[in-house]
Short mmCIF file of C-alpha atoms in Angstrom, two decimals:
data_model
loop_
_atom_site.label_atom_id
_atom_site.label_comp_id
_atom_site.label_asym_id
_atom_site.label_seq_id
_atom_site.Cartn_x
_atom_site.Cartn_y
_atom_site.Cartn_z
CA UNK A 1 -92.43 104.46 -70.66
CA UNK A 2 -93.04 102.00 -73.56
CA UNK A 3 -92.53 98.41 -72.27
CA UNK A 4 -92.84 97.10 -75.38
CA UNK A 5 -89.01 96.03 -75.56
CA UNK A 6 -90.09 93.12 -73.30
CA UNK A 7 -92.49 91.66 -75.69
CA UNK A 8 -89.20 90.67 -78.24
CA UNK A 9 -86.06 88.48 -77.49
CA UNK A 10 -85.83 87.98 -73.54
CA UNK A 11 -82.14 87.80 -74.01
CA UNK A 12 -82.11 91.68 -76.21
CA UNK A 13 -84.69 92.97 -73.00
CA UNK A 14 -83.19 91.59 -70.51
CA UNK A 15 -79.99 93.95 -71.05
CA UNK A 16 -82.29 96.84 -72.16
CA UNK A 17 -83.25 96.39 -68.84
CA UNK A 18 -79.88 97.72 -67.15
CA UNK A 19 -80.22 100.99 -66.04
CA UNK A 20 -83.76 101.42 -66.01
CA UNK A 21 -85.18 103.28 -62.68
CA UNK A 22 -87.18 101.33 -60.72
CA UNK A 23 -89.48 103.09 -57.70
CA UNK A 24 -91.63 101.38 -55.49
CA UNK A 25 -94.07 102.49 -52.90
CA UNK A 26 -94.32 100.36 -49.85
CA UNK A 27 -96.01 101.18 -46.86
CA UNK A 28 -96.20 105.13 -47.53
CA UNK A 29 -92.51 105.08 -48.79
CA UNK A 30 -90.85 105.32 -52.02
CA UNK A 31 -87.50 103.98 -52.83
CA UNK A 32 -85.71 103.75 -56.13
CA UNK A 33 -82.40 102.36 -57.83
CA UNK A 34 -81.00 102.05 -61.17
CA UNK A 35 -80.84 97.98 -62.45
CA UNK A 36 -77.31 96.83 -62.41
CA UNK A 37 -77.88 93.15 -63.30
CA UNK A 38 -80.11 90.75 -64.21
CA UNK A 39 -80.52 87.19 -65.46
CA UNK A 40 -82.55 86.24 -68.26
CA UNK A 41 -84.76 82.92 -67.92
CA UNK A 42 -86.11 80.94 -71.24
CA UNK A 43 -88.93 79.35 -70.11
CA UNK A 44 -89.62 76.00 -72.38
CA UNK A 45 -86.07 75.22 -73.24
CA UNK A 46 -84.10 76.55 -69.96
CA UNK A 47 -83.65 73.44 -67.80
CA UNK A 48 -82.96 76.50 -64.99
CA UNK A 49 -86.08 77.92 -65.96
CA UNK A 50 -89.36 77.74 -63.27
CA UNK A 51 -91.70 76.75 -66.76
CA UNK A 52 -88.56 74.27 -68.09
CA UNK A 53 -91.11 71.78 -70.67
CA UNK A 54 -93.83 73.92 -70.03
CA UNK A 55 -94.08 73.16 -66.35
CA UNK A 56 -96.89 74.92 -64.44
CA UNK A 57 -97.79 75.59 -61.14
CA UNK A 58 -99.49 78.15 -58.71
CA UNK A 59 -95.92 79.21 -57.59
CA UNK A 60 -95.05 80.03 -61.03
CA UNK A 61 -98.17 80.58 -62.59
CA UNK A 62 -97.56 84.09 -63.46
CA UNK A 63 -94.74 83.62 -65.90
CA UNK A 64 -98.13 82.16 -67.92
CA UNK A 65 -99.14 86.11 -68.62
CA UNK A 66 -97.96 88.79 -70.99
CA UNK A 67 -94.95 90.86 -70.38
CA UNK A 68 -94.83 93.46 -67.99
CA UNK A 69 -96.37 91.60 -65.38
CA UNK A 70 -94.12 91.00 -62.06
CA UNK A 71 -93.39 87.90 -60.56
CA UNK A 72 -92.60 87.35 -57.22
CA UNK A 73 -91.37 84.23 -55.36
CA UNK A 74 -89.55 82.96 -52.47
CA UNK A 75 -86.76 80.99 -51.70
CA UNK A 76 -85.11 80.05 -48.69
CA UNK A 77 -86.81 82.84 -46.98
CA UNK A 78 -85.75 85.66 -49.51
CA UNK A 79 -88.63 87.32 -52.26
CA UNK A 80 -87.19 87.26 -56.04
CA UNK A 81 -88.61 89.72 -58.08
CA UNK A 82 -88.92 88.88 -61.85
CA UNK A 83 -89.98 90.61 -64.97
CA UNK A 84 -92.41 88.82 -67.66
CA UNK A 85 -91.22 88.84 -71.22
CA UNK A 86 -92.91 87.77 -74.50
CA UNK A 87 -96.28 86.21 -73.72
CA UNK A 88 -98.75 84.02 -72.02
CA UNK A 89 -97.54 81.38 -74.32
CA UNK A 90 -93.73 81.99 -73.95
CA UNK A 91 -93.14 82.09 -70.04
CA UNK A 92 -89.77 83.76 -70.37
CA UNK A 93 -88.93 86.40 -67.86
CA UNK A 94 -86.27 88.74 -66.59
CA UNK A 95 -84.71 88.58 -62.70
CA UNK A 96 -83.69 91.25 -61.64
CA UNK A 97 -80.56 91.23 -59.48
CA UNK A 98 -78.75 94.50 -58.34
CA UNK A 99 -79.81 97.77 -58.45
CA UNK A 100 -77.70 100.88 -57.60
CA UNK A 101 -79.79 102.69 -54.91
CA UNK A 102 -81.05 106.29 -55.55
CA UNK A 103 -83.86 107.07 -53.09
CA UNK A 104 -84.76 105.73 -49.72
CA UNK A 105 -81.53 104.57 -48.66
CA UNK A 106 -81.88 105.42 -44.98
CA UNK A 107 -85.76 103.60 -45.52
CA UNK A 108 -83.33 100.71 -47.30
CA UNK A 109 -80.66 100.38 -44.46
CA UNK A 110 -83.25 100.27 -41.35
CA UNK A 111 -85.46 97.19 -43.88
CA UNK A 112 -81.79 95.24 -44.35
CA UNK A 113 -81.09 96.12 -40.97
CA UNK A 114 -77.55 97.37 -41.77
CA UNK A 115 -76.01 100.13 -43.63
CA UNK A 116 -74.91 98.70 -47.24
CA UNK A 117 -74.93 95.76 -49.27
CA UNK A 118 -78.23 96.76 -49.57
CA UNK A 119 -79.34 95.80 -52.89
CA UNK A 120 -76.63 93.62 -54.57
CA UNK A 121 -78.63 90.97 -54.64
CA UNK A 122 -81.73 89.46 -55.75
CA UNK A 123 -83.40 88.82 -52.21
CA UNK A 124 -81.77 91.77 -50.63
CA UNK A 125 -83.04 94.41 -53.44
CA UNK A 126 -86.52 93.07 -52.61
CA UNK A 127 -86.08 93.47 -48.79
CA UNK A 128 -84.38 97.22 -49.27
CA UNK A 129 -87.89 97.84 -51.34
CA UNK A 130 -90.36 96.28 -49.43
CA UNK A 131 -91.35 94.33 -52.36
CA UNK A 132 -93.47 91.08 -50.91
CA UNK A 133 -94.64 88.30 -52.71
CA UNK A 134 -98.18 89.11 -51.52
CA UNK A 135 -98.40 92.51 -52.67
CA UNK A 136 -96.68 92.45 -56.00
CA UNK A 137 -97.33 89.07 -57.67
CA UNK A 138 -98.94 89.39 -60.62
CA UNK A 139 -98.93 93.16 -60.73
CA UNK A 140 -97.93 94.91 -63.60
CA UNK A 141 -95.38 97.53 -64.40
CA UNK A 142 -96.42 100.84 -64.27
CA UNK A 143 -100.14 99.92 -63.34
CA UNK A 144 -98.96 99.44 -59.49
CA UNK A 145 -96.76 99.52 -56.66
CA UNK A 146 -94.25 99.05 -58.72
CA UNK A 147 -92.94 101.62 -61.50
CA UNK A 148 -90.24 101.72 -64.23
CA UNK A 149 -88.43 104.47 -65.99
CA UNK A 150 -86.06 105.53 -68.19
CA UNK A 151 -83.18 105.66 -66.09
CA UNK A 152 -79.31 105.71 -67.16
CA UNK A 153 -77.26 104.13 -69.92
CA UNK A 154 -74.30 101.74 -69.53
CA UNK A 155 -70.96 102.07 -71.01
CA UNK A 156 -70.83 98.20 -71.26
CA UNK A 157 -72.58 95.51 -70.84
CA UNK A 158 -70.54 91.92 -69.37
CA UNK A 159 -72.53 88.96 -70.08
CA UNK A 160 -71.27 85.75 -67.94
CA UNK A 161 -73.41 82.60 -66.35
CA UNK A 162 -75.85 83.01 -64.09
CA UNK A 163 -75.75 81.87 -60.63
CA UNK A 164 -76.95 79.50 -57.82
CA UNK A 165 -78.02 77.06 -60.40
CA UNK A 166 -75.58 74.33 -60.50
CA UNK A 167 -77.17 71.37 -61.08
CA UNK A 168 -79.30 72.56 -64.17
CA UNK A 169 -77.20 70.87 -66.60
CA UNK A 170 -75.61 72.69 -70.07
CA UNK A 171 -78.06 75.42 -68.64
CA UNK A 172 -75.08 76.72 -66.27
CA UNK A 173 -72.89 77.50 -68.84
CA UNK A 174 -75.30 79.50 -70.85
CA UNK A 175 -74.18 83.32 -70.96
CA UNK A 176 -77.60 84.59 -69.77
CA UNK A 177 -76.71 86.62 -66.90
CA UNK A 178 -76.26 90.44 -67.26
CA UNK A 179 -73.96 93.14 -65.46
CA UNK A 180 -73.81 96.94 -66.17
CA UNK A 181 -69.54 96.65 -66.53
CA UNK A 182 -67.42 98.20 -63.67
CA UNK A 183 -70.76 98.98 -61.00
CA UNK A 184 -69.91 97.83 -57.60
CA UNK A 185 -73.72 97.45 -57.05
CA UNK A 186 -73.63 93.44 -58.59
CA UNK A 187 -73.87 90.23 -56.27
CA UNK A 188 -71.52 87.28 -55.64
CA UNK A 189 -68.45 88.29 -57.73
CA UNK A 190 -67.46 91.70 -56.58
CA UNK A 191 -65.54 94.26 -59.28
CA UNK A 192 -64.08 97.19 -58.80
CA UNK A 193 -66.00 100.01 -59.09
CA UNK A 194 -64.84 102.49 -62.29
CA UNK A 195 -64.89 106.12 -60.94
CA UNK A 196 -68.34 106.86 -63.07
CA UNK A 197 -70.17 103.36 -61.47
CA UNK A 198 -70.21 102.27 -65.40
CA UNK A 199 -72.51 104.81 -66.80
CA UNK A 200 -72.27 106.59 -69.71
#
C-alpha cells in the first residue's frame, strides 16, 4: 500500500494508522490484527519524545531515518514497536498500541502464555507477534518481516493523553494518543465494547 501518509503531519498519520492490518512472520508463523490505538511522538518539541532537543543515541537512533522504517525498543523487559514518520531530519514516529487480533491467535495465546489480553498493549502486541528488537529494528514496512495493509475503517476516532509518561511536563496533557472509539482491544482504560468493535 502507499505509505506515503506517514511522510505528512505525525499527528493526521498517526490516526490514519487505526485500522490498518498489520501481519508479521516470525519464526515460520504469521499473525495479524487490525491497529486499535496508537500514540503519536513529536520528536524535537515532545519533552515525552525519545529525540526531545534533538537527542540522539544508538537506542533511538532509528527515529533519525525516513518514514516507514520500524523502531523497536525495550523497556522494563517489554519490546515497543514504533512507526517512523516524516524524515531523517524530523524524528517523529507513531507507537503503536492495541491491535484487534485476526490471525494466529492460538500462535498469540501460547507466546503471552494465556488466552486473552493478548494485544491491548504496547509490549504485549509485540510478544503475541514475535516482534523482537533484534529482528525488526530498523526494518522497513513492507520490505520485511513486517507488513501493512489496508485494513478496516473506524466509525470514530477518541483522541485523549497518552500514557505512562507522567513526569514529562505540559507533554502529558497533550491529546496525542489515539483510540478506534468503542473497541475493547485498547490498554489501561478499558471501554465497553459497541456490538460492531467500532468499525464502520
Amino acid at each position: 500500500m502507499d505509505l506515503s501518509f506517514l511522510a505528512e503531519d505525525t499527528l493526521t498519520a498517526a490516526q490514519t494508522l487505526l485500522g490498518k492490518k498489520i501481519t508479521t512472520m516470525t519464526d515460520g508463523i504469521v499473525t495479524s490484527g487490525y491497529i486499535t490505538e496508537v500514540e503519536a511522538y513529536l520528536g524535537l518539541e515532545d519533552k515525552a519524545a525519545h529525540a526531545y532537543q534533538g537527542r540522539r543515541t544508538k537506542k533511538n537512533e532509528m527515529m533519525y531515518r525516513d518514514y516507514g522504517t520500524v523502531y523497536v525498543y525495550t523497556m522494563h523487559g517489554h519490546h515497543c514497536m514504533n512507526f517512523i514518520t516524516k524524515d531523517e531530519h524530523s524524528p517523529e514516529g507513531v507507537l503503536i498500541r492495541g491491535l484487534e487480533p485476526v490471525e494466529g491467535i492460538e500462535t498469540m495465546q501460547m507466546r503471552r502464555a494465556r488466552l486473552d489480553h493478548l494485544t491491548d498493549g504496547p509490549g504485549k502486541l509485540t510478544q503475541s507477534m514475535g516482534i523482537r528488537r533484534d529482528q525488526f529494528n530498523g526494518t522497513r514496512l513492507n520490505e520485511g518481516p513486517l507488513m501493512i495493509s489496508a485494513g478496516k475503517v473506524p466509525v470514530a476516532v477518541q483522541a485523549s493523553k497518552r500514557i505512562g509518561i507522567d513526569n514529562k511536563e505540559e507533554a502529558v496533557d497533550y491529546l496525542y494518543r489515539f483510540t478506534v472509539a468503542g473497541n475493547p482491544y485498547v490498554s489501561k482504560d478499558r471501554v465497553r465494547p459497541a456490538v460492531d468493535n467500532g468499525w464502520q
